[in-house]
PDB file of C-alpha atoms in Angstrom:
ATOM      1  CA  UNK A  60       0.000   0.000   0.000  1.00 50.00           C
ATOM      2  CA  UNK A  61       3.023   2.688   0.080  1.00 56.00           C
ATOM      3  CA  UNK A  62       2.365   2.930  -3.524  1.00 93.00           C
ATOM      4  CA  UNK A  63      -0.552   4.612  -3.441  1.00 96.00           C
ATOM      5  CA  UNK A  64      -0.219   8.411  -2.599  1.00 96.00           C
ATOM      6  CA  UNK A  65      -2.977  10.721  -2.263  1.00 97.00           C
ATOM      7  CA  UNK A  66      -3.068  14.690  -1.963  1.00 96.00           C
ATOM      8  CA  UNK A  67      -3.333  17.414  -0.417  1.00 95.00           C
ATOM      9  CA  UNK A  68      -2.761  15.724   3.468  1.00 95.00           C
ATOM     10  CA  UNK A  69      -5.510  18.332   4.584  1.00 95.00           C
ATOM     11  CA  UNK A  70      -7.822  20.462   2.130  1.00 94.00           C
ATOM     12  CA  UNK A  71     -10.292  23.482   2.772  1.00 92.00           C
ATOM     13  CA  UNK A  72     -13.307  24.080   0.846  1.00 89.00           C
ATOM     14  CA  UNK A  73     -15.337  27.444   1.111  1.00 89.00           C
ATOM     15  CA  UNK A  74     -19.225  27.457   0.404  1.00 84.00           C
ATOM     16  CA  UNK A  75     -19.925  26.659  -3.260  1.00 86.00           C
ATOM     17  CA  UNK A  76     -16.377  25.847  -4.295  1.00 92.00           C
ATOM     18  CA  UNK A  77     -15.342  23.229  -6.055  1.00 94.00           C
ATOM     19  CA  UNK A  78     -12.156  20.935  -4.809  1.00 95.00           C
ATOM     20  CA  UNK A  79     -10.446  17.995  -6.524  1.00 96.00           C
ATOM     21  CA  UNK A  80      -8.707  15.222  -4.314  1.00 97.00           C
ATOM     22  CA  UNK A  81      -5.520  13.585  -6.061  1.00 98.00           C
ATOM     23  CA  UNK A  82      -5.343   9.577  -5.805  1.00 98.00           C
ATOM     24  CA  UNK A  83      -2.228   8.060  -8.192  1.00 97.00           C
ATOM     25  CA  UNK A  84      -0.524   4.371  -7.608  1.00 97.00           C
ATOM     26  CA  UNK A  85       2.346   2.596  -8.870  1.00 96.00           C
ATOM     27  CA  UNK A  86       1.144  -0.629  -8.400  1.00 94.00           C
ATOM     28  CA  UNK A  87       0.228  -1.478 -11.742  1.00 94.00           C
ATOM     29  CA  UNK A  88      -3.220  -1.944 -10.365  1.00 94.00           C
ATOM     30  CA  UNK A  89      -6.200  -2.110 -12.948  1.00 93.00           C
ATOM     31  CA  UNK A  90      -9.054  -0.801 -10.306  1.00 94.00           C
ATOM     32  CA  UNK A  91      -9.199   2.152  -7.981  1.00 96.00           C
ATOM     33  CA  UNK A  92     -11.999   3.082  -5.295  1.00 96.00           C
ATOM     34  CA  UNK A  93     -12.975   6.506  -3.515  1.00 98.00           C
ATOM     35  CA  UNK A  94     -14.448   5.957   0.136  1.00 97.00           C
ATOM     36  CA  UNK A  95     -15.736   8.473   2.896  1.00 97.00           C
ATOM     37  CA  UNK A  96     -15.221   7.667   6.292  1.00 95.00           C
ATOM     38  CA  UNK A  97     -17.047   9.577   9.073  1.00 93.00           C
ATOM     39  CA  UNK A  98     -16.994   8.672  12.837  1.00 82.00           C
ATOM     40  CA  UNK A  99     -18.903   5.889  13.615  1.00 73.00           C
ATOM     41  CA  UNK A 100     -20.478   5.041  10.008  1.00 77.00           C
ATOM     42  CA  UNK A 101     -17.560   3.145   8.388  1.00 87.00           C
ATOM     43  CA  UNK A 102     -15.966   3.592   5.168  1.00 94.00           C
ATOM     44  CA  UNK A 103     -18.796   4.452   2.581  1.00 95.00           C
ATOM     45  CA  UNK A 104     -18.110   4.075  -1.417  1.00 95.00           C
ATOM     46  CA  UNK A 105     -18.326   6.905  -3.441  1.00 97.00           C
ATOM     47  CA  UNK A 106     -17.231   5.854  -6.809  1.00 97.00           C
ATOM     48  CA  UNK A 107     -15.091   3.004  -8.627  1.00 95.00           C
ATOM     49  CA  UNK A 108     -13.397   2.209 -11.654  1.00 95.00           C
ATOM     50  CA  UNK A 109     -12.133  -1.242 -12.858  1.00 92.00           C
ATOM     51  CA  UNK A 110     -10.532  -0.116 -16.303  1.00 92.00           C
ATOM     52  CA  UNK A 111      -9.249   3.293 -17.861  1.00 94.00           C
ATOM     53  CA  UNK A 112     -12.310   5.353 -19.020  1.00 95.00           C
ATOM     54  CA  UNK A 113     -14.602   3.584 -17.442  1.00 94.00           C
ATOM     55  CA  UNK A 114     -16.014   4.194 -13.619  1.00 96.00           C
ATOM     56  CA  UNK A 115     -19.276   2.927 -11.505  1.00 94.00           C
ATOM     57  CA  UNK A 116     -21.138   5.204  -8.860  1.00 95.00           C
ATOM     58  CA  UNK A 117     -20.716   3.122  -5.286  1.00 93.00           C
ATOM     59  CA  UNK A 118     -23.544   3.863  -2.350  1.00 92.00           C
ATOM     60  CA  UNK A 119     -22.865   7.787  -1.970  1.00 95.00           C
ATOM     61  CA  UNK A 120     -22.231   9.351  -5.314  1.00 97.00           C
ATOM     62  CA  UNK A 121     -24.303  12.229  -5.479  1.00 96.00           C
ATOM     63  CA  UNK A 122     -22.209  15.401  -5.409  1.00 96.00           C
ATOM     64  CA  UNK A 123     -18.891  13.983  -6.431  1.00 97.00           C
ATOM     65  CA  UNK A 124     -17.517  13.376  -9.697  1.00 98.00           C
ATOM     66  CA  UNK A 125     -14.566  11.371 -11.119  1.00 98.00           C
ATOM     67  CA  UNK A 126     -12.741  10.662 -14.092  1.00 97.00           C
ATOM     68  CA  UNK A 127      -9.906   7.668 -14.995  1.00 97.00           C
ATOM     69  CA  UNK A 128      -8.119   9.368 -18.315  1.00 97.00           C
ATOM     70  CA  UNK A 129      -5.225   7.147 -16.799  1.00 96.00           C
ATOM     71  CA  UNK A 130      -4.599   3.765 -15.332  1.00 96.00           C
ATOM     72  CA  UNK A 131      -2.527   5.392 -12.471  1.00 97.00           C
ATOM     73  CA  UNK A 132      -4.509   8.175 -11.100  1.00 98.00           C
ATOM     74  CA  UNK A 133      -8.510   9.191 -10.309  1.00 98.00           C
ATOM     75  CA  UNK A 134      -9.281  12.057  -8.961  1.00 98.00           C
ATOM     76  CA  UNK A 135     -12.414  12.728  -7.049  1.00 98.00           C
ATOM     77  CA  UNK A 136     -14.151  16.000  -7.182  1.00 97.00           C
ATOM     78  CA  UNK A 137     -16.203  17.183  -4.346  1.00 96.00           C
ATOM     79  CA  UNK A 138     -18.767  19.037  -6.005  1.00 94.00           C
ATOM     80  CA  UNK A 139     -20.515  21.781  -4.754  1.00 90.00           C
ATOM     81  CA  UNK A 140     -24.024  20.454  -4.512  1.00 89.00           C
ATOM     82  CA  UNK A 141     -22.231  17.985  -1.875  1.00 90.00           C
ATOM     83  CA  UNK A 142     -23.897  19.989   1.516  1.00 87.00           C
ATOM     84  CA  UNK A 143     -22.016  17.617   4.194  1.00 91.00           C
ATOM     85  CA  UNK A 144     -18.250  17.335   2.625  1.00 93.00           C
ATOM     86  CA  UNK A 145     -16.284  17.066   5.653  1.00 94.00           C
ATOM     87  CA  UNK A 146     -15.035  13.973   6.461  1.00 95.00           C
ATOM     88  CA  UNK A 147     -11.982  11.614   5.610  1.00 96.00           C
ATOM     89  CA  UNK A 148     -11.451  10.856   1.953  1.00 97.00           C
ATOM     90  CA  UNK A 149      -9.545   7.528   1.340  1.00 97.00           C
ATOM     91  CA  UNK A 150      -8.372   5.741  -2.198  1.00 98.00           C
ATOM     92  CA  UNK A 151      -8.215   2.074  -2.624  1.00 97.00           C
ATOM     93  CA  UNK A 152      -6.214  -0.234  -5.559  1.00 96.00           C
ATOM     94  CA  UNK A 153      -6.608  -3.643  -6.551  1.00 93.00           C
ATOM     95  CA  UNK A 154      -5.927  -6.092  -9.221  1.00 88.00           C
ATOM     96  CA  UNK A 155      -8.700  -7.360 -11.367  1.00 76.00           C
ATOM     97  CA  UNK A 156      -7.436 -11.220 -10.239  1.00 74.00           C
ATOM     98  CA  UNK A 157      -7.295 -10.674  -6.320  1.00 74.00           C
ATOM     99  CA  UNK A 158      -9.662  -8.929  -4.220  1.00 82.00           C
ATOM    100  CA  UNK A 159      -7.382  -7.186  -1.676  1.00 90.00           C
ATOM    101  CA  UNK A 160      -7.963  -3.774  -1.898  1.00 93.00           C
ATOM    102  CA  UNK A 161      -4.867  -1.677  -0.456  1.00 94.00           C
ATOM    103  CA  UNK A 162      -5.631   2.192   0.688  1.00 96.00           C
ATOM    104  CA  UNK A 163      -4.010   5.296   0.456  1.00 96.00           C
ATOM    105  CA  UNK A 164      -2.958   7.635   3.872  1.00 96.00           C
ATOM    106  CA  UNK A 165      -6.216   9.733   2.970  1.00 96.00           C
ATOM    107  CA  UNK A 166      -7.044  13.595   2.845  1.00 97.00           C
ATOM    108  CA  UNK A 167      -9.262  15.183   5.561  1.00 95.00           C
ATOM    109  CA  UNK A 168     -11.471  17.549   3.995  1.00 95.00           C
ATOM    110  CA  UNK A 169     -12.894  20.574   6.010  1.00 92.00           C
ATOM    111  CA  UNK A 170     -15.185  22.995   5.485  1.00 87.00           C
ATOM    112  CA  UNK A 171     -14.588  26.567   6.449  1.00 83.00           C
TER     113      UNK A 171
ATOM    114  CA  UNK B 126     -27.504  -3.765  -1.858  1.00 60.00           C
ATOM    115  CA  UNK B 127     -25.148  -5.234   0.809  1.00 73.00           C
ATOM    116  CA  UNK B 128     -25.287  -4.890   4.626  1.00 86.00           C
ATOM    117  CA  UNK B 129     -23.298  -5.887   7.257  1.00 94.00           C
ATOM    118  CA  UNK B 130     -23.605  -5.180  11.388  1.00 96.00           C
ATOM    119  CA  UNK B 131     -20.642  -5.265  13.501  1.00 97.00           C
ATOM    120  CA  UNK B 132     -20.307  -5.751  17.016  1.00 97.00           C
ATOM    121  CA  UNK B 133     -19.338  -4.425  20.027  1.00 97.00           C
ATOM    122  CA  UNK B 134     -18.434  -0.872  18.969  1.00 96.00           C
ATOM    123  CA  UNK B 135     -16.240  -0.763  21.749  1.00 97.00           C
ATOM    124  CA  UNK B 136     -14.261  -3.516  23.164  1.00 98.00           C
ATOM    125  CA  UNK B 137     -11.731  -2.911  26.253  1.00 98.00           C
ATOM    126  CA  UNK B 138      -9.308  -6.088  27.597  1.00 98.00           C
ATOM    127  CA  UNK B 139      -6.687  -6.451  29.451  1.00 97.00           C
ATOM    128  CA  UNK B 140      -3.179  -7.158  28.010  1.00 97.00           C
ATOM    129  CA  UNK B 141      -2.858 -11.177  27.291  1.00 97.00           C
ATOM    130  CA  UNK B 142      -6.634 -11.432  26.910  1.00 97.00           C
ATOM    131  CA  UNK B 143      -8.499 -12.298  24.162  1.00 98.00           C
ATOM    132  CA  UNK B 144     -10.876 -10.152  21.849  1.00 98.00           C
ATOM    133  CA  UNK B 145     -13.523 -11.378  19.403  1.00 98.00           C
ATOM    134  CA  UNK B 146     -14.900  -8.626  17.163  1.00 98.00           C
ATOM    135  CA  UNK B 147     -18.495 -10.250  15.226  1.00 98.00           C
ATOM    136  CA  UNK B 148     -19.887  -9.144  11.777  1.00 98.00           C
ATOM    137  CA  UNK B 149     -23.345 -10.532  10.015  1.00 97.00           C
ATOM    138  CA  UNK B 150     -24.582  -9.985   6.337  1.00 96.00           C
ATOM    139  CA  UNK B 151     -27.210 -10.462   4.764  1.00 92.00           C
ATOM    140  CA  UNK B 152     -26.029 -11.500   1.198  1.00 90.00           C
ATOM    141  CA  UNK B 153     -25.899 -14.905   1.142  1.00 89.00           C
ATOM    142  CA  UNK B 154     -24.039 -14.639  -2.232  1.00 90.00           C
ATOM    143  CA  UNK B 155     -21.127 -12.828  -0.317  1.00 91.00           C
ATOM    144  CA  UNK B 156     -17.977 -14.506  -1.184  1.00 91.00           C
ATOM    145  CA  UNK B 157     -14.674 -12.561   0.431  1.00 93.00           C
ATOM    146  CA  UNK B 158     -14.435 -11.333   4.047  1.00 96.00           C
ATOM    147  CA  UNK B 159     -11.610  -8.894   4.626  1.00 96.00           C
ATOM    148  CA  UNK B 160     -10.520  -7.693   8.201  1.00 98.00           C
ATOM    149  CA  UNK B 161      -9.170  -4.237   8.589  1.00 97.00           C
ATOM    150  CA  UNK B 162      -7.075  -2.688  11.244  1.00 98.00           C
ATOM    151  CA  UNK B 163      -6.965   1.313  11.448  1.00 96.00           C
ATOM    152  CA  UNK B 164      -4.748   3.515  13.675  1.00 95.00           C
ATOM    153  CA  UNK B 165      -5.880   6.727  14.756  1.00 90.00           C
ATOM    154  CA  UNK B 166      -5.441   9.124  11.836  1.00 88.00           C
ATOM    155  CA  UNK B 167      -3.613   6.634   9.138  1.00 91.00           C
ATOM    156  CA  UNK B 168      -5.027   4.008   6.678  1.00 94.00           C
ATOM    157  CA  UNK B 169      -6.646   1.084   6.959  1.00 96.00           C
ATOM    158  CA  UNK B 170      -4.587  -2.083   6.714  1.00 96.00           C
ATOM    159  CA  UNK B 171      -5.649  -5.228   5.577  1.00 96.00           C
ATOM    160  CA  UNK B 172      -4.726  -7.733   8.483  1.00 97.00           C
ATOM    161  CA  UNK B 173      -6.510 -11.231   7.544  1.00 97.00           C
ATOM    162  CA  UNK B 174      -8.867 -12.201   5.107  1.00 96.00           C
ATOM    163  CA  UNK B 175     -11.153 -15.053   4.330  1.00 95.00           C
ATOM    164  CA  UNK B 176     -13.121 -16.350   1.167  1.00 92.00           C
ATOM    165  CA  UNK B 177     -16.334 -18.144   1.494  1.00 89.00           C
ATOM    166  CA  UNK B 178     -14.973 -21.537   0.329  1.00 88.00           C
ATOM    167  CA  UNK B 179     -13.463 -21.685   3.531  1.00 87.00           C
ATOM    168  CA  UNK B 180     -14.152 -22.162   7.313  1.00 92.00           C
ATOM    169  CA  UNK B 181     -11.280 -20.458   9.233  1.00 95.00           C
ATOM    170  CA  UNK B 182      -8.046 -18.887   9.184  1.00 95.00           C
ATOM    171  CA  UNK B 183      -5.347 -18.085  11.001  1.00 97.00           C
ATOM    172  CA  UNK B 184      -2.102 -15.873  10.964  1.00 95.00           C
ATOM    173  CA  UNK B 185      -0.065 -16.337  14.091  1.00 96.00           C
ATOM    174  CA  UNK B 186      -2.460 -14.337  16.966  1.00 97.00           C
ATOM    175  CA  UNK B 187      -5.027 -13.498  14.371  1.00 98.00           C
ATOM    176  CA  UNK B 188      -7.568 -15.662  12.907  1.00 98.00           C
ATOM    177  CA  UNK B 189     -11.051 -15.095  11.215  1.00 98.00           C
ATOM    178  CA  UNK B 190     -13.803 -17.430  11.420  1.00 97.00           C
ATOM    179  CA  UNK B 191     -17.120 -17.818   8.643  1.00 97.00           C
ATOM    180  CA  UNK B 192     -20.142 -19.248   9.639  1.00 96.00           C
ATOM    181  CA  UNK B 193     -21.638 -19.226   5.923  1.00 94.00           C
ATOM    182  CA  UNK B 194     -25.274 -20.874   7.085  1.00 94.00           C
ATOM    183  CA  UNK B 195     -25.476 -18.519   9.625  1.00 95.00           C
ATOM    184  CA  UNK B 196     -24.125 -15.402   7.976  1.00 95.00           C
ATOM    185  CA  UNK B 197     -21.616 -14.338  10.115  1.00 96.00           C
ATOM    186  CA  UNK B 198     -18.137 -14.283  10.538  1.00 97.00           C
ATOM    187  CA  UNK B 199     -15.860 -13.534  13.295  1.00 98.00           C
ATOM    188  CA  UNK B 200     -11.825 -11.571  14.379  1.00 98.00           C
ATOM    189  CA  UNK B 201     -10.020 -13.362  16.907  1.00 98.00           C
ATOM    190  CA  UNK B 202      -6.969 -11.986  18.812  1.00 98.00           C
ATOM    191  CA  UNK B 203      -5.463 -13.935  21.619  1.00 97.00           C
ATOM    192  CA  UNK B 204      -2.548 -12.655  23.270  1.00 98.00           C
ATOM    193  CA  UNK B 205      -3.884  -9.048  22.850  1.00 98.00           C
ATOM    194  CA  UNK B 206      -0.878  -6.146  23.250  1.00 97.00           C
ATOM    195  CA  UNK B 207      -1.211  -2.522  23.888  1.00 96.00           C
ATOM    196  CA  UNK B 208      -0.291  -2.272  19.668  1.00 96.00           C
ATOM    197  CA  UNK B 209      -3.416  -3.715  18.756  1.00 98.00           C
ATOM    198  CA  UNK B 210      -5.347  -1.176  20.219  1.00 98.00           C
ATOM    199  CA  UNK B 211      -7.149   0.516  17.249  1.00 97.00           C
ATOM    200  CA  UNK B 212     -10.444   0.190  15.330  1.00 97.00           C
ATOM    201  CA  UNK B 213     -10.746  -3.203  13.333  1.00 98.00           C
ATOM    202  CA  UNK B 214     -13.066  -3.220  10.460  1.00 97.00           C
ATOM    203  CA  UNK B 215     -14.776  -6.293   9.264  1.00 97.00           C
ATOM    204  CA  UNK B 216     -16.506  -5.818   5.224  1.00 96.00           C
ATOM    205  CA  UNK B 217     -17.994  -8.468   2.767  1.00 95.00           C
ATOM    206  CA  UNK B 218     -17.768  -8.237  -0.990  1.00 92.00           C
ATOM    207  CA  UNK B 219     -20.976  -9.115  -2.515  1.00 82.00           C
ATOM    208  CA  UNK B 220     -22.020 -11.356  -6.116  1.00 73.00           C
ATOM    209  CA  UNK B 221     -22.488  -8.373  -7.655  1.00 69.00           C
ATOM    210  CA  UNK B 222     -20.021  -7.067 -10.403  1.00 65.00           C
ATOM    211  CA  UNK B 223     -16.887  -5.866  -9.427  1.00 71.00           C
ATOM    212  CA  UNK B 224     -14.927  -5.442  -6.382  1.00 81.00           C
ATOM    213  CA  UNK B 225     -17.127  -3.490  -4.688  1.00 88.00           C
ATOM    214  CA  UNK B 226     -16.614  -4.002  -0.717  1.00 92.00           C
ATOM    215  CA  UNK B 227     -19.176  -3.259   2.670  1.00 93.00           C
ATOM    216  CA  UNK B 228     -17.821  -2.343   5.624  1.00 94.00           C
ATOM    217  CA  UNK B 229     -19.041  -3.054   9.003  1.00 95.00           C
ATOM    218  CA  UNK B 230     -19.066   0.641  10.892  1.00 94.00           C
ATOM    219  CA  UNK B 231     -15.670  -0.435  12.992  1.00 96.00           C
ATOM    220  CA  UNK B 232     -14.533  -1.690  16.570  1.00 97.00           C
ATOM    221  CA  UNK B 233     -12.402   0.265  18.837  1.00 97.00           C
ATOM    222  CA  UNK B 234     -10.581  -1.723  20.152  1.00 98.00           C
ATOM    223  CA  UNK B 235      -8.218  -0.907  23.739  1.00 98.00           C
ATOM    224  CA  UNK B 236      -5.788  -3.115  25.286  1.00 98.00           C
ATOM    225  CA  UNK B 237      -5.488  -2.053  28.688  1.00 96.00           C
ATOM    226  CA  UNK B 238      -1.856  -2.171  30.711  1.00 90.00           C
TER     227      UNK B 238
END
């Protein structure tokens, strides 16, 4: 899982602004996942992708957006029509073979 | 779509004593059973796994049990330390398509001195 790097560590979003989260691996890895975690709910899927150019909306999609133009990165945009962004944004990788999904250090999103 | 209930949402022992952290589903078609372990503030990190064609599992003080009939399946630690204090999360991957994984909403766990 160390080669999977996500960005910014921490990120601020003011009232109707846009922000984009950065997820890229090394690992070769055909599919990537976006989860929320908030205290006491869990980790939540927002979206997934399995191959380049192609992604699936998980449980919690509404208000974020993201694209997979490459095999090593997808970025998540937290819209603005998403009214309850903070929380902790993780990235997952795995292979299409083997289920083990391995996760990224995460950004913490806040709201000022 | 999937759910899964974990339980207790907090579990305190005492160094050397065991913990058993419980998770039940509802998909019967649930096939893979992953166990996460989660330091405050840092990743999650997979820690033992188990796939529905078998019964248990084991990895030195860890091991994972699956009760497929009665749709649960179950972390054991023995020998706890003060390092495995941190929130364990059980999830279940479903028969739908892809990869897609449920997670149970977490254990803190604390190993008391």
């Amino acid at each position: 899982d160390g080669g999977i790097t996500q960005s910014p560590k921490y990120l601020f979003r003011k009232e109707g602004q846009n922000v984009t989260l950065s997820c890229e691996q090394n690992l070769n890895h055909d599919a990537m996942y976006w989860y929320r975690q908030d205290p006491g709910q869990g980790l939540r899927l927002i979206y997934y992708s399995q191959i380049v150019n192609d992604f699936q909306k998980g449980d919690i999609a509404e208000g974020y957006s993201v694209s997979r133009e490459k095999k090593e990165s997808f970025p998540l945009t937290v819209t603005s029509a998403q009214k309850n962004p903070t929380a902790f944004y993780l990235c997952a990788s795995s292979t299409q073979s083997k289920e083990t999904q391995y996760f990224g250090p995460g950004t913490r999103l806040l709201v000022l | 779509g999937e759910n899964v209930e974990q339980h207790p949402s907090t579990l305190s022992v005492q160094e050397g004593d065991s913990a058993v952290i419980k998770c039940t589903y509802s998909d019967s078609a649930s096939n893979y059973f992953p166990w996460y372990k989660q330091e405050l503030g840092k990743r999650p990190q997979l820690i033992i796994d188990i796939r529905s064609n078998v019964g248990e599992k084991k990895d030195q003080r860890i091991a994972v049990t699956l009760n497929k009939t009665a749709k649960h399946f179950s972390l054991h630690i023995t020998e706890t330390q003060p390092e495995d204090s941190a929130v364990y999360f059980c999830a279940i991957r479903g028969a739908g398509g892809g990869n897609k994984l449920t997670f149970g909403t977490g254990t803190q766990l604390k190993v008391e001195l």
